[in-house]
GROMACS .gro file of C-alpha atoms in nm:
model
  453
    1UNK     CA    1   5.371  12.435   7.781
    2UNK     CA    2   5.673  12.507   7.976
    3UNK     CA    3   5.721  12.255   8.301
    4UNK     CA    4   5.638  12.488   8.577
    5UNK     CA    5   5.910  12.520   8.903
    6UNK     CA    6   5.742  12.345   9.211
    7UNK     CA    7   5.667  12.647   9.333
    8UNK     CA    8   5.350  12.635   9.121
    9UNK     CA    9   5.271  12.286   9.145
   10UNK     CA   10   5.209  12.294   9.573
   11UNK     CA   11   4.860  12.376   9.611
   12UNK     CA   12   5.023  12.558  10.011
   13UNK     CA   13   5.336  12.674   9.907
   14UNK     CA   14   5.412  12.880  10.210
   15UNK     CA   15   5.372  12.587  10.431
   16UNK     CA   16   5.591  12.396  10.255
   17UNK     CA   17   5.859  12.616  10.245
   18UNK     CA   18   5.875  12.688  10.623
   19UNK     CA   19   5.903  12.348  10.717
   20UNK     CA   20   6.136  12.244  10.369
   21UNK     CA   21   6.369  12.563  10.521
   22UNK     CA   22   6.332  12.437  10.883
   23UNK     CA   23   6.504  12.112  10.735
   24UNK     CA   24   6.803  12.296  10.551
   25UNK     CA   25   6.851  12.526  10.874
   26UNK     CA   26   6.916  12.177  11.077
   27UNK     CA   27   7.115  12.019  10.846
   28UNK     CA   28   7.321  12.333  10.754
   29UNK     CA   29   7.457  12.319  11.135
   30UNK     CA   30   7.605  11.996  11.056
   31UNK     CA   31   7.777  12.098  10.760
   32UNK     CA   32   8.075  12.309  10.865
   33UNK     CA   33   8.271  12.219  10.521
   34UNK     CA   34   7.972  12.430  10.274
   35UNK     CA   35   7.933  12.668  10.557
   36UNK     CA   36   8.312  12.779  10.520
   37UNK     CA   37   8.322  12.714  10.171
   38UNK     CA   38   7.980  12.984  10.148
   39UNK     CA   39   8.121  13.244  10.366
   40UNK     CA   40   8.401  13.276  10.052
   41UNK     CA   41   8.145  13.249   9.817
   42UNK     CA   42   7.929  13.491   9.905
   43UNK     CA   43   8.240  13.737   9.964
   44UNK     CA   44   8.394  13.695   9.667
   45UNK     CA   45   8.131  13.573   9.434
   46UNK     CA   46   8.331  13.335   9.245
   47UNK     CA   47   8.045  13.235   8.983
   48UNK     CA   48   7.917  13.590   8.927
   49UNK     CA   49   7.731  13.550   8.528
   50UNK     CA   50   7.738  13.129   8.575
   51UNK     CA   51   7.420  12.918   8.514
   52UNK     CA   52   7.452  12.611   8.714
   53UNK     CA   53   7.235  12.324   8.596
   54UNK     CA   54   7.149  12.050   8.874
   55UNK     CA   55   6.995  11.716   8.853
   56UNK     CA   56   7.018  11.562   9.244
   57UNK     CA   57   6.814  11.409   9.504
   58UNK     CA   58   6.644  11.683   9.623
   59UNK     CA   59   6.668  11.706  10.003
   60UNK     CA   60   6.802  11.893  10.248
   61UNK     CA   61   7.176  11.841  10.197
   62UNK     CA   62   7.189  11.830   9.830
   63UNK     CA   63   6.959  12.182   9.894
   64UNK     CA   64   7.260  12.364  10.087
   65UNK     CA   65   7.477  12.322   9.810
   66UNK     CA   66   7.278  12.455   9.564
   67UNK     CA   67   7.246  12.782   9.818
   68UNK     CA   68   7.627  12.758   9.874
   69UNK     CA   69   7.699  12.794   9.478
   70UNK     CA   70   7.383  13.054   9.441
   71UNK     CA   71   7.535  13.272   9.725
   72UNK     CA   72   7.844  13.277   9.501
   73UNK     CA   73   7.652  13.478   9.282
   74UNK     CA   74   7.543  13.139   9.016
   75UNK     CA   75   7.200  13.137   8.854
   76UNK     CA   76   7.122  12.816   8.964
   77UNK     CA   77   6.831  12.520   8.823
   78UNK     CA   78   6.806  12.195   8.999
   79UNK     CA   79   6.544  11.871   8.946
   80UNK     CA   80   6.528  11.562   9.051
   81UNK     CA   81   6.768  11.278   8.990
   82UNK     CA   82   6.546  11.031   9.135
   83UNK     CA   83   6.136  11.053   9.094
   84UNK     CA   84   6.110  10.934   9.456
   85UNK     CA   85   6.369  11.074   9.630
   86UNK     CA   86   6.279  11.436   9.594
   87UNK     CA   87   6.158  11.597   9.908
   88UNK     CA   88   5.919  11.895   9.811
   89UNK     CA   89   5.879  12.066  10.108
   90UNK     CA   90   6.293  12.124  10.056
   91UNK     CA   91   6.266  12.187   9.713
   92UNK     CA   92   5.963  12.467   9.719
   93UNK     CA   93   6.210  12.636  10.018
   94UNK     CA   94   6.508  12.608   9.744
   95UNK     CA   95   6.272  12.761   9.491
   96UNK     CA   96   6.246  13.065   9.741
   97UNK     CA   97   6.608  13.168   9.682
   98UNK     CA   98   6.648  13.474   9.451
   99UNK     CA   99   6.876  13.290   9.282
  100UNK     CA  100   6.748  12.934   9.291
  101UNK     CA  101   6.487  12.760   9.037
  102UNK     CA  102   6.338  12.407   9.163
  103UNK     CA  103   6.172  12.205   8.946
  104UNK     CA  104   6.228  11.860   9.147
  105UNK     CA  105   5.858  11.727   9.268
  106UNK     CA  106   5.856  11.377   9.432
  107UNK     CA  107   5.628  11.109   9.237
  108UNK     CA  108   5.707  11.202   8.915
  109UNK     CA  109   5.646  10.998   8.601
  110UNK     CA  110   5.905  10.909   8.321
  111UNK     CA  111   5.798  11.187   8.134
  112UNK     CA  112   5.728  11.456   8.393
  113UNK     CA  113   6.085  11.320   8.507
  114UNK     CA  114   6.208  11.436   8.173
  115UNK     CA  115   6.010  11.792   8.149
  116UNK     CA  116   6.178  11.857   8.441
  117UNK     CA  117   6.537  11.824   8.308
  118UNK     CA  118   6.438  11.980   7.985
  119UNK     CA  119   6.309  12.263   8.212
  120UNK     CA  120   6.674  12.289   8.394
  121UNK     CA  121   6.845  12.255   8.053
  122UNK     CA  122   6.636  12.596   7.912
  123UNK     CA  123   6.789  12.759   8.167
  124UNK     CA  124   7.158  12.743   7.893
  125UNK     CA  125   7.370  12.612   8.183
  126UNK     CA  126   7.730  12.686   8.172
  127UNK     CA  127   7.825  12.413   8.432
  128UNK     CA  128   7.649  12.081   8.499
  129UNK     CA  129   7.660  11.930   8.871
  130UNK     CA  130   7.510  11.556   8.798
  131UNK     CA  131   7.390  11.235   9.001
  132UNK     CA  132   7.333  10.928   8.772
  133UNK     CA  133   7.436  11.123   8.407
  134UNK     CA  134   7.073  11.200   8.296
  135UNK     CA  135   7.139  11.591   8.296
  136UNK     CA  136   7.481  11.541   8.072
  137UNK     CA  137   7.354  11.258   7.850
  138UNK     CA  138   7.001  11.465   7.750
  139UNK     CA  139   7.274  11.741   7.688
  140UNK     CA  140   7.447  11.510   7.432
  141UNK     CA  141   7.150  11.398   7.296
  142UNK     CA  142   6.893  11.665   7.236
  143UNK     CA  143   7.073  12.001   7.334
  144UNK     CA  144   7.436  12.038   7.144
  145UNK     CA  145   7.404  12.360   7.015
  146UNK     CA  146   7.437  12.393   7.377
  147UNK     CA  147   7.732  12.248   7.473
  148UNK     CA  148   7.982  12.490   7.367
  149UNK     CA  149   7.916  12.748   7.612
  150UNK     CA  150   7.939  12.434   7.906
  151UNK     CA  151   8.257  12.485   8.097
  152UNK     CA  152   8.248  12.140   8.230
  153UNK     CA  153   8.060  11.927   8.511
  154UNK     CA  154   8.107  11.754   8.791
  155UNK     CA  155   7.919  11.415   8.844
  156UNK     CA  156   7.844  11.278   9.207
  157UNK     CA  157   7.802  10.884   9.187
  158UNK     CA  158   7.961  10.565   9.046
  159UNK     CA  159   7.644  10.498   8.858
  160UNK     CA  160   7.722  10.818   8.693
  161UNK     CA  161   8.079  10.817   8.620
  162UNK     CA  162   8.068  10.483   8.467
  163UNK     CA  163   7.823  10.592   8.220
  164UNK     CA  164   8.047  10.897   8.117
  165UNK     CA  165   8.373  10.724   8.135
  166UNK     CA  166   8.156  10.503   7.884
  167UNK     CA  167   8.050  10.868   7.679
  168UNK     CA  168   8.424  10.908   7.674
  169UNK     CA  169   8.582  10.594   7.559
  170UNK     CA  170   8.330  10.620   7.234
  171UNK     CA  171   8.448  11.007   7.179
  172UNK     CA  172   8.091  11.119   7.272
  173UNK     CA  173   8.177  11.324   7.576
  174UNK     CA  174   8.227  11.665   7.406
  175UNK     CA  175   8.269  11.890   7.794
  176UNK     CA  176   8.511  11.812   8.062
  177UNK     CA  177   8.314  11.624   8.378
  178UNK     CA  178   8.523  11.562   8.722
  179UNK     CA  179   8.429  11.221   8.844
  180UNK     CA  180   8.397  11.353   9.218
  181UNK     CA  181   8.241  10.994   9.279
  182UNK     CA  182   8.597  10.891   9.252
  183UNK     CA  183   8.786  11.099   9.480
  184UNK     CA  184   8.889  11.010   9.863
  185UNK     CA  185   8.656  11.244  10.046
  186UNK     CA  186   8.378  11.083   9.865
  187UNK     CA  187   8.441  10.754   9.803
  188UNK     CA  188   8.613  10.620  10.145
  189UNK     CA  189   8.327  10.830  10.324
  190UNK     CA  190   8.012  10.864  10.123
  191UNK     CA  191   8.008  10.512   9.967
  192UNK     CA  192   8.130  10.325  10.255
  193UNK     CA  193   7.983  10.470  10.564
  194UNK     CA  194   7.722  10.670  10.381
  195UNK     CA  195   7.583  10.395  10.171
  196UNK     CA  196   7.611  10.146  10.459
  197UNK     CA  197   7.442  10.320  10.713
  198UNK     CA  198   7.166  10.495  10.540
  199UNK     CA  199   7.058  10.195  10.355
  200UNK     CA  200   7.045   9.937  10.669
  201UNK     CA  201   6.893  10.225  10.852
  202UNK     CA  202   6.602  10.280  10.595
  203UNK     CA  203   6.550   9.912  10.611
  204UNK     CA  204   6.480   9.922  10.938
  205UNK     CA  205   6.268  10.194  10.958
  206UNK     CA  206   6.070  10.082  10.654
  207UNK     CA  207   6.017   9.732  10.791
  208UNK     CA  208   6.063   9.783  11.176
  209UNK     CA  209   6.278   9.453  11.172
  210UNK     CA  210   6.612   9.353  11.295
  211UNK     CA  211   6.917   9.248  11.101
  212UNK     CA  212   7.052   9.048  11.420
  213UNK     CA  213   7.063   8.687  11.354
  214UNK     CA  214   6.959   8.751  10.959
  215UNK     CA  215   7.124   8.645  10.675
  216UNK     CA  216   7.212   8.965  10.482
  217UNK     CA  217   7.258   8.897  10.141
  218UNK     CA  218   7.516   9.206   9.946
  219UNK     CA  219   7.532   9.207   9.594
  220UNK     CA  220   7.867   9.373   9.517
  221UNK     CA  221   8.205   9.414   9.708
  222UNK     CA  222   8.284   9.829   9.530
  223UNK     CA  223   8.293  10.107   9.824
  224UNK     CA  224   7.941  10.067   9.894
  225UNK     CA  225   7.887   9.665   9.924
  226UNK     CA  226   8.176   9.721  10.145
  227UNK     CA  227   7.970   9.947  10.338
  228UNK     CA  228   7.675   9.760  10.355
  229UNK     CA  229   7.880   9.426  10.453
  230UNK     CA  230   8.062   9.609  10.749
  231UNK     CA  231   7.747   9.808  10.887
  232UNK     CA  232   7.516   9.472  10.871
  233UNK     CA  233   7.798   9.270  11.047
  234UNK     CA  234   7.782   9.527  11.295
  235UNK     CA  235   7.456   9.500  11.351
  236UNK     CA  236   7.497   9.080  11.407
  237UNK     CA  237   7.392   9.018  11.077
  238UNK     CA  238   7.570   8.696  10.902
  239UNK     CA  239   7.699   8.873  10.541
  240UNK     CA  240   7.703   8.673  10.245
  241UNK     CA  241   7.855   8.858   9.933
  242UNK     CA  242   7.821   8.805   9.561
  243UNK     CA  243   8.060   8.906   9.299
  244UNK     CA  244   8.147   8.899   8.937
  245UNK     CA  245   8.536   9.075   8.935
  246UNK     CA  246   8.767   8.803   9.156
  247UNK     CA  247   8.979   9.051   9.370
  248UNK     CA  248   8.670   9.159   9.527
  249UNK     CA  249   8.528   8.830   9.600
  250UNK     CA  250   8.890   8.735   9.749
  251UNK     CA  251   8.879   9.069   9.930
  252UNK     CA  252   8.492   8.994  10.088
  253UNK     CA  253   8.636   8.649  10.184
  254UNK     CA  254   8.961   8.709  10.332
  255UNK     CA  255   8.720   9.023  10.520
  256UNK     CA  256   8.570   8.691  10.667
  257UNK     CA  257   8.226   8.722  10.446
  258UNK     CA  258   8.135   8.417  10.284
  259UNK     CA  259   8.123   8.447   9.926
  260UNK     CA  260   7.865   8.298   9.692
  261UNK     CA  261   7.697   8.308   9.358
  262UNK     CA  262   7.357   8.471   9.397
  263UNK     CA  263   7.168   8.184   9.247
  264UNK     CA  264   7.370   8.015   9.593
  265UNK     CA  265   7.289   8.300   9.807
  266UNK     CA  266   6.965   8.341   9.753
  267UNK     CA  267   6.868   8.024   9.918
  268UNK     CA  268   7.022   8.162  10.223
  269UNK     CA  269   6.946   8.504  10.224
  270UNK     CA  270   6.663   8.714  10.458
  271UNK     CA  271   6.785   9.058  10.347
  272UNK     CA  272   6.896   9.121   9.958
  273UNK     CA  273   7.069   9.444   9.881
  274UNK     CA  274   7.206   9.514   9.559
  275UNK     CA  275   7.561   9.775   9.513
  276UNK     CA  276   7.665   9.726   9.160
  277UNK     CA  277   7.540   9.954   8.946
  278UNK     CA  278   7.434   9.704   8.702
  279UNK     CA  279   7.126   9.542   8.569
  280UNK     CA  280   6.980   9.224   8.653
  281UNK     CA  281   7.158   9.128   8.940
  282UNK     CA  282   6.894   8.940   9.086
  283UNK     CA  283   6.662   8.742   8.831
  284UNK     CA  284   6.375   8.467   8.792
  285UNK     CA  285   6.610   8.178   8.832
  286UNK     CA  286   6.701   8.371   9.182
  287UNK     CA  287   6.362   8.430   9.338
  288UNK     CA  288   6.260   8.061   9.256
  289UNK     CA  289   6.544   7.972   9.510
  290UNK     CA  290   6.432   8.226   9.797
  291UNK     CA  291   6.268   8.186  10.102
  292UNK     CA  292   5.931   8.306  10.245
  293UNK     CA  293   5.980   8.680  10.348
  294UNK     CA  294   6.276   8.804  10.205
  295UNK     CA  295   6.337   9.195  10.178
  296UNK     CA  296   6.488   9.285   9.796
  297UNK     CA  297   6.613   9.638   9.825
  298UNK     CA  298   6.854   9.842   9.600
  299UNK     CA  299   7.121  10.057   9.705
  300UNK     CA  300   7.284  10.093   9.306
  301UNK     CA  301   7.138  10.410   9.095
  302UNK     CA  302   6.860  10.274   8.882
  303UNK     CA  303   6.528  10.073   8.957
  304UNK     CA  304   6.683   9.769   8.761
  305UNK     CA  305   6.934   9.545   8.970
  306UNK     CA  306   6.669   9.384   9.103
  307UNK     CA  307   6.447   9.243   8.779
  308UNK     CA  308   6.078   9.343   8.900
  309UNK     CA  309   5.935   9.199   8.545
  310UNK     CA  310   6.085   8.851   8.578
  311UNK     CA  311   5.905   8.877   9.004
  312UNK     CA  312   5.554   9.017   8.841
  313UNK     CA  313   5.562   8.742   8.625
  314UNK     CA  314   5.635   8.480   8.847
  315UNK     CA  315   5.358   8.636   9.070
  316UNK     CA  316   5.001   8.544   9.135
  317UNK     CA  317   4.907   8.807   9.297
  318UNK     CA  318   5.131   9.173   9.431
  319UNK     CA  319   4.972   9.403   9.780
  320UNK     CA  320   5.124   9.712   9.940
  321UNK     CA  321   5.180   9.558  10.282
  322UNK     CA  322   5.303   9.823  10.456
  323UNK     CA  323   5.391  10.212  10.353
  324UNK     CA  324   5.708  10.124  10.119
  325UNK     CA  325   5.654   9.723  10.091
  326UNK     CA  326   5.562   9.596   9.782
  327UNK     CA  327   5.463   9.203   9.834
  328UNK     CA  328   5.477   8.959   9.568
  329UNK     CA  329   5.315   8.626   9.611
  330UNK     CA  330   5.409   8.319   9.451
  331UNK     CA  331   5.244   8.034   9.313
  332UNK     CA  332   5.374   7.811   9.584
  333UNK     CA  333   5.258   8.058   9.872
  334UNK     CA  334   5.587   8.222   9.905
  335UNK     CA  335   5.624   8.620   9.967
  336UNK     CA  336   5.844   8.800   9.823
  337UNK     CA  337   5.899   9.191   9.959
  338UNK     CA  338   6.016   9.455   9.754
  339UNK     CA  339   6.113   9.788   9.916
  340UNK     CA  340   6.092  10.125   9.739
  341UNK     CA  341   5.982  10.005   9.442
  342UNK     CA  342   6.351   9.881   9.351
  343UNK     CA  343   6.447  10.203   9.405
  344UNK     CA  344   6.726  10.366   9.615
  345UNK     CA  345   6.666  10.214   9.913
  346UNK     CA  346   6.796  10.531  10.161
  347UNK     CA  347   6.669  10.766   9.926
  348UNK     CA  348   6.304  10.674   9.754
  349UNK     CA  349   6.196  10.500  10.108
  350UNK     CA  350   5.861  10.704  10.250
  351UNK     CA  351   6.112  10.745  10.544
  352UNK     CA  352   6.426  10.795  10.418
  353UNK     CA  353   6.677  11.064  10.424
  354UNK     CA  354   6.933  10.985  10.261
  355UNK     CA  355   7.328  10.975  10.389
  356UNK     CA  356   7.386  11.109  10.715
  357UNK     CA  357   7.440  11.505  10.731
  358UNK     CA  358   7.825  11.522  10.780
  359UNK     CA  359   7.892  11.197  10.524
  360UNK     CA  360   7.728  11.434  10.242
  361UNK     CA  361   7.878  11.781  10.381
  362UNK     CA  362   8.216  11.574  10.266
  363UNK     CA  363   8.102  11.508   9.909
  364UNK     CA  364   7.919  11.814   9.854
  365UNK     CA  365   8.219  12.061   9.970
  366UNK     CA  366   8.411  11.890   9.669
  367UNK     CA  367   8.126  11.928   9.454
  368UNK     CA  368   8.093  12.294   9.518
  369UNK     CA  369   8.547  12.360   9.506
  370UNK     CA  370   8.521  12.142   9.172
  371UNK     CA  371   8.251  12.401   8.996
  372UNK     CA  372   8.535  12.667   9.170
  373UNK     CA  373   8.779  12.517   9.008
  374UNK     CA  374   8.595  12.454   8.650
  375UNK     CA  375   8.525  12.820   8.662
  376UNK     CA  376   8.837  12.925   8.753
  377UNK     CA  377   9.053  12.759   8.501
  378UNK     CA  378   8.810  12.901   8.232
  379UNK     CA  379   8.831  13.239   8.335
  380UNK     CA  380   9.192  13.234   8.439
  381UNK     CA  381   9.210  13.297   8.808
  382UNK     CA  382   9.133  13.312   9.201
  383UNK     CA  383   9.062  13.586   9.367
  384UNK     CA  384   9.396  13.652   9.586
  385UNK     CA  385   9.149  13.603   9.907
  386UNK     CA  386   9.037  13.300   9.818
  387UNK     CA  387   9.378  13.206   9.654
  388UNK     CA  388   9.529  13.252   9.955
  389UNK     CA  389   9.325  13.077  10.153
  390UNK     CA  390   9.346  12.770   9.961
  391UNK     CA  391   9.701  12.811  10.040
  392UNK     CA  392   9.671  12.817  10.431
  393UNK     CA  393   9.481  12.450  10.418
  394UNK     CA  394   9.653  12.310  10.158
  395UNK     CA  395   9.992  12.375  10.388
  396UNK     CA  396  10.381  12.400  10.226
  397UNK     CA  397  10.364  12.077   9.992
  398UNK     CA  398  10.022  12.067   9.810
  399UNK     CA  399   9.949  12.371   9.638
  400UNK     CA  400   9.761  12.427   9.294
  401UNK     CA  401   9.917  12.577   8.987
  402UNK     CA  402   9.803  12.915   8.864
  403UNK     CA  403   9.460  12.881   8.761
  404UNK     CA  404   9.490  12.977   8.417
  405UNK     CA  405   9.769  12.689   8.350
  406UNK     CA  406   9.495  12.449   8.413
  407UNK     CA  407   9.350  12.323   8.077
  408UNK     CA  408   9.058  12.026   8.116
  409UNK     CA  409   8.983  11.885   7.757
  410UNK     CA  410   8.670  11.723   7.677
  411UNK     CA  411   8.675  11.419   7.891
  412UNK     CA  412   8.633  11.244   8.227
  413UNK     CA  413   8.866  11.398   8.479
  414UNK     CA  414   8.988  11.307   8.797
  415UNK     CA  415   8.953  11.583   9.079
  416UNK     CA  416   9.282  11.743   9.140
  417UNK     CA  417   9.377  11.593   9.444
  418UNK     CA  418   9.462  11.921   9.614
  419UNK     CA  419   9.093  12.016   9.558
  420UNK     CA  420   9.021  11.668   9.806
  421UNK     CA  421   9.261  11.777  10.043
  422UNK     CA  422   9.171  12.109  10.080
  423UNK     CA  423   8.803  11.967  10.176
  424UNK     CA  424   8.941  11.723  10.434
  425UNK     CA  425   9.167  12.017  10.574
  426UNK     CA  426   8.818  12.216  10.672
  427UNK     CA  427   8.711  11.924  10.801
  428UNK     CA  428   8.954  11.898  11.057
  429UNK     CA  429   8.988  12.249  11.071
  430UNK     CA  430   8.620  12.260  11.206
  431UNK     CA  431   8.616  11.958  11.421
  432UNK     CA  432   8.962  12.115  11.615
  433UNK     CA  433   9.179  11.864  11.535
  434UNK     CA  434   9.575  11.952  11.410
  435UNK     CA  435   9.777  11.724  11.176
  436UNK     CA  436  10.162  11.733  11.132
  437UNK     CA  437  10.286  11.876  10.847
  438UNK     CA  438  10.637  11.719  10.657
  439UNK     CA  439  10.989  11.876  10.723
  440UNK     CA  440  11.201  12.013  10.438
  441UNK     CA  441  11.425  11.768  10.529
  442UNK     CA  442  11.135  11.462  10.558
  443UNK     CA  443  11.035  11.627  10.232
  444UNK     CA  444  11.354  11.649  10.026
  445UNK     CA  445  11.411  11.273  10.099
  446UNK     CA  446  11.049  11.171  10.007
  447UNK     CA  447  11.160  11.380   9.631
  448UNK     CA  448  11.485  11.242   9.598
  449UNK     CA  449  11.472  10.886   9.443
  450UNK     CA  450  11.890  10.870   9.487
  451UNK     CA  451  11.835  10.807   9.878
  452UNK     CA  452  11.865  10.461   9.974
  453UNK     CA  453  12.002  10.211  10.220
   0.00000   0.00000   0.00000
């Protein structure tokens, strides 16, 4: 039996859509960078005969830019990235779009998780847009007859990127995939101020308790430990971070966090979050140190930074506290609170959301020019409208070649760095503010490596 699209899984669909849509609408004001980036699409219809497989979190954000690239003329299939982050009023208003197929439904199981993506992979994509590598690796796996007729992909997160750079050092990443986790407009915004303040925020609405005066506990000094360190120091939180690579933990510390192995930490710590992207970052030998009442929440990709089979078996007994608060007791009395189920923290929450609206409108307006561009350099060209508007952003000194002299080989690729600029250029374009440009003259001396003292 063929998964079904969420649609047919809501016993009141039509309720659900109406208020799923009334969350898009509000978030869609905020998002001035796909808003300018649709009015081209929908113009010009840039991915006119594409089929653009999705696997996100499902919300309202992540829901515009499926619209964005569907108004651009894409058949587009989206699921889940995340079992809980999915929110299905947004995704049975998604499935409403002539052009749109949802399959993402919150709650999931591992292997309704799975249907789902099979479901989106049916669908013969010719571009992949990815959070976490789950879409490209069941691609790999189970589907290569397909993956000749894949233009490339785009993934969104450093979860994600690792796993493919990983694909591609072992010669088993047969498409080309931009690693949009990696450029500016994503990682300096989206990871640090994104990550930081959703995750703290979620927290707090999960446990309706302050950071003030805590001892906040970050596991990981990448863009988003960074994040998380400056937000809770904001909020009067003393930050402790813990680190494996040594020019981060000199970084933390000369940032004026004090730096610690976690089996150190967590004898200090109220609030654990975890950043890396790895497994087993907190473990056994860690919750025996910890105090009565500590919060363990995870702000990496998967469910497994935080070992939740080494803390059931340590535990006598585990109680839902509170909506989102799992509690496990130890033999000695202690309490030990996990939130989200170990999941993404600001994501699977029962109240969260997710990065703030104008943080994601940032990393989904390169999402949606990389697809433009992966389509582009396959079919050879621009429209002159939209080439020329790239032009006007981009200003005098950072201009693309000619689409069809861009060649991406199988691989991880980084975005084209006029692709990030051209994003930030809206930006400011839509919040009114003007930026100098360089002088021939500033700009022959910047090229000439003969100028000196």
């Amino acid at each position: 039996m063929t998964y079904p699209p969420i649609s047919e899984q809501l016993d009141d669909v039509e309720t659900a859509r109406e208020e799923g849509r009334r969350k898009m609408d509000w978030a869609r004001q905020h998002m001035p960078i796909l808003t300018a980036l649709r009015e081209e699409f929908e113009e010009h219809k840039p991915f006119e005969g594409q089929r653009v497989a999705m696997a996100m979190h499902v919300e309202a954000k992540t829901a515009n830019l499926a619209e964005t690239i569907a108004d651009g003329g894409a058949e587009v299939a989206i699921t889940g990235c995340n079992p809980l982050s999915t929110h299905d009023d947004v995704s049975a208003a998604l499935d409403a779009h002539e052009n749109v197929t949802s399959y993402a439904k919150r709650g999931v199981d591992d292997e309704e998780y799975y249907e789902a993506i099979e479901a989106v992979i049916a669908h013969e994509p010719t571009v992949t847009v990815d959070d976490g590598g789950d879409l490209v690796l069941r691609i790999h796996e189970r589907h290569e007859d397909l993956i000749d007729g894949i233009i490339g992909g785009c993934e969104e997160t450093t979860t994600g990127v690792h796993r493919l750079r990983a694909m591609d050092a072992d010669g088993a990443l047969d498409y080309p995939v931009f690693a949009v986790n990696d450029t500016p407009m994503k990682r300096l915004f989206d990871n640090v101020h994104g990550t930081g303040e959703s995750s703290l925020a979620n927290i707090a609405m999960t446990t309706n308790l302050s950071f003030a005066g805590k001892t906040v506990v970050v596991a990981g000094y990448g863009d988003c430990g960074r994040g998380v360190a400056k937000k809770a120091s904001g909020q009067n939180a003393h930050v402790v971070v813990t680190e494996v690579d040594s020019r981060r933990a000199l970084e933390a510390h000369m940032e004026g966090y004090e730096v610690l192995p976690m089996n150190e930490a967590a004898k200090k710590g109220d609030v654990f979050i975890t950043t890396t992207g790895n497994r087993d970052v907190i473990t056994a030998e860690d919750f025996e140190e910890m105090q009565d009442g500590v919060l363990l929440a995870n702000a990496g990709h998967f469910d497994i930074e935080v070992n939740l089979d080494d803390l059931s078996d340590l535990a006598t007994e585990v109680r839902e506290v509170r909506d989102g608060v799992r509690e496990y007791e130890m033999e000695d009395g202690r309490r030990l609170n996990v939130l989200a189920e170990g999941r993404l923290v600001n994501l699977a929450g029962p109240l969260a959301l997710g990065h703030p609206v104008e943080v994601m409108d940032q990393s989904f307006g390169v999402q949606a020019v990389c697809v433009r561009e992966l389509v582009a350099a396959d079919t050879g060209g621009l429209g002159d409208r939209i080439a020329e508007r790239i032009r006007e952003r981009l200003g005098r000194s950072n201009t693309l070649a000619p689409a069809g002299s861009r060649n991406y080989e199988a691989g991880v690729h980084e975005v084209p760095d006029a692709l990030d600029r051209e994003v930030a250029r809206i930006k400011l374009e839509a919040e009114g503010i003007a930026i100098d440009d360089l002088t021939d003259v500033q700009r022959e001396y910047m090229d000439d490596w003969q100028h000196g003292t």
